[in-house]
Amino acid sequence: MESILFLIFAAFALGCGLMTVANPFSRSPVASALFLVLTMVWLAGLFVLLHAYFIAAVQILVYAGAVMVLFLFVIMLLDLREEELRTWNRFGVAAGVFSVVALLGVTALTILRSVPAAGAAPQLEGSTHALGAMLFRQYLLPFEGVSIVLLVAMIGVILLSKRESK
Amino acid sequence: MNLTLLGPELVLVLGGLALLLVDLAVPAARRHLLGYATAGGVALLCLYFVANHGAGGAAARAFGGMFVLDGVASFFKAIFLLSGVVVLLLAADSSPRLGGGITEYYALVLFALAGMCLAASANDFSVMYVALELITVTFYVLTSFERSRAASLEAGVKYLILGALSSGFLVYGIALAFGASGTMSFDELAKHSPELASNRLFQLGVLMIFGGLSFKIAVFPFQVWAPDVYEGAPVPTTAFLAIGSKAAGVVLLVRLFGFAVPDLALHWEPLWMTVAGVSILYGSLCAIPQRGLRRLLGYSSIANGGFVMVALSTMSKAGSAAVLFYLAGYLFTVLAAFLVVGVLVHRVGKDDFSVLAGLHHRSPLLAAVLAASMISLAGVPPLAGFFGKFVVLRAVVEQGAASHAYFWLAAVAIVGVVISFWYYFGVIRAMYWGGDAPDLTPIPISPTLRGAMILCLGGILCLGVFPSAIWEAAVAAVAGLGI
């Protein structure tokens, strides 16, 4: 059952990811952004399969919700036209190919070197309960500090984007 | 849990929130009065704090050891609060220039002060990072506050990009250090300091953290932003950057290398010496051709950051006490200079050497304060800067017995001082012997700024003539260091 679900989620995540960057039907940035939201939702499903419920919830709330709405706002505010076909930048292509090959190499090396674990799979740490207890007990001071950082950032954005009244 | 230890931070944050609310009830024409009220409040807080914690005393911890209030933290908090008072007075005086949202400026200064006080007490990587981000994010806004002026926005963008880069270094360094040691607490790190000192991964992490902190202090190799940002930002912000932000970086360096990983710090003497020597020479040499006071002070701040690193490079208690004393002297000196720059920029419109001509006719007080500040920066007796440089060099020469490299470092520092005479006295020459002044109208100074200038002048003189009280306080503050 789980492996079937995994295949479904993974296939849809990959498909939506592909549609984000290489949509054959539309070149509108808004369509790309919406497909990115769908990719995030399918990824959240994958996290649920891993029993990482907190990350799954955050994935939907923060990425699919807040971040993508922000993306859409920026895209609509900037009023981007349909993306024109870009010319290939030789340095960009070389850097892209290099990064992909390097990342694949590191991943393959890690998988090949790893010893298959014997016995039962280890229990995943980081349940929502443990995380909340840690944030509000051990790390209360930096947590509250972050809230002030966010407040300052918000004040700053409003101030700097506001038009001078005089 | 002892919440009273966090008194200054709590008062500052609550004060900032209260300001944001009070702003709604105050008419726009009277909002600059809020600035004076805020400055008065911070001054009271500073006095109260010094009266209660000025004597140092044993280190007290809160939040499971994440927060520590000891001699070093108290000393730096007094520096931060004092600089906050002068910055708020300067901001209240220049409120027409800062434009709308002036109350937010005061509130942001309070939040930055809270971040600095938190940084002084940070005893854990997570608190250290949050405190630094609070300072840096606030400064992004404070730097670009004059949003109708392109120079201010340019300074803000430059500070933002380099600040984000340095934050990246800092976080990556913390991640590596955490990965190698398994803890973020400075107390835990101090227990395992000898083993960790030889761990390559941990070394790389701490090196990157040092990179992130050296951006705050504006020393080599993260010094490039200083002159441009100093020139473009509003003058109160520049004054705050020059002392508050720099001191916040310094206190974290002292905390990290003096308390948490002293063994590592002792292995890295060549690194400290290189950073210190290159910063002094770079700052001093690049300041020579400058014709604007703010750019000159920007390069001078790099050289002064170098002097702080010279004192830190000794990794001794005498060196750390010298750092504290040097910053106390630098506080008054650089604030005096920026008070004059603030008046010049707001009343005359620029801070070129050309407007300095005949300044002693137009306003004898401005000329006297700027002259005292330059003489103190140059390190001529009997002012604060002289004694600061003296204790730094004495600490270095004392270490010379351990390694001859310290004599070379002292020589480089003295060369830097000699070069700096050239441009500091250039300012004084432009004021008193600058030839014919095009304009001899007197420059008006508000009574509050006059008071702030006299306070700074008094500080420069007192620290130079009667240094023993502050020097003893600095020595007592560093008594708990692990080096």
PDB file of C-alpha atoms in Angstrom, chain A residues 16 40 55 67 76 82 84 101 116 120-121 123 134 139 149 154 162:
ATOM      1  CA  CYS A  16       4.255  18.860 -11.682  1.00  0.00           C
ATOM      2  CA  MET A  40       4.770  21.202  -2.906  1.00  0.00           C
ATOM      3  CA  ILE A  55       7.210  18.779   8.052  1.00  0.00           C
ATOM      4  CA  VAL A  67       5.693  31.540   0.103  1.00  0.00           C
ATOM      5  CA  MET A  76       1.385  39.834 -10.703  1.00  0.00           C
ATOM      6  CA  GLU A  82       4.984  35.597 -21.233  1.00  0.00           C
ATOM      7  CA  GLU A  84      10.479  34.918 -24.173  1.00  0.00           C
ATOM      8  CA  VAL A 101      26.932  15.883 -12.384  1.00  0.00           C
ATOM      9  CA  PRO A 116      22.276  -1.522   4.362  1.00  0.00           C
ATOM     10  CA  ALA A 120      14.154  -2.692  12.088  1.00  0.00           C
ATOM     11  CA  ALA A 121      14.212   0.802  10.619  1.00  0.00           C
ATOM     12  CA  GLN A 123      12.244   5.432  14.666  1.00  0.00           C
ATOM     13  CA  MET A 134      11.950  22.038  22.641  1.00  0.00           C
ATOM     14  CA  TYR A 139      14.970  27.404  23.007  1.00  0.00           C
ATOM     15  CA  VAL A 149      13.398  40.013  14.107  1.00  0.00           C
ATOM     16  CA  MET A 154       7.774  43.852   8.777  1.00  0.00           C
ATOM     17  CA  LYS A 162       5.493  53.345   1.586  1.00  0.00           C
TER      18      LYS A 162
END
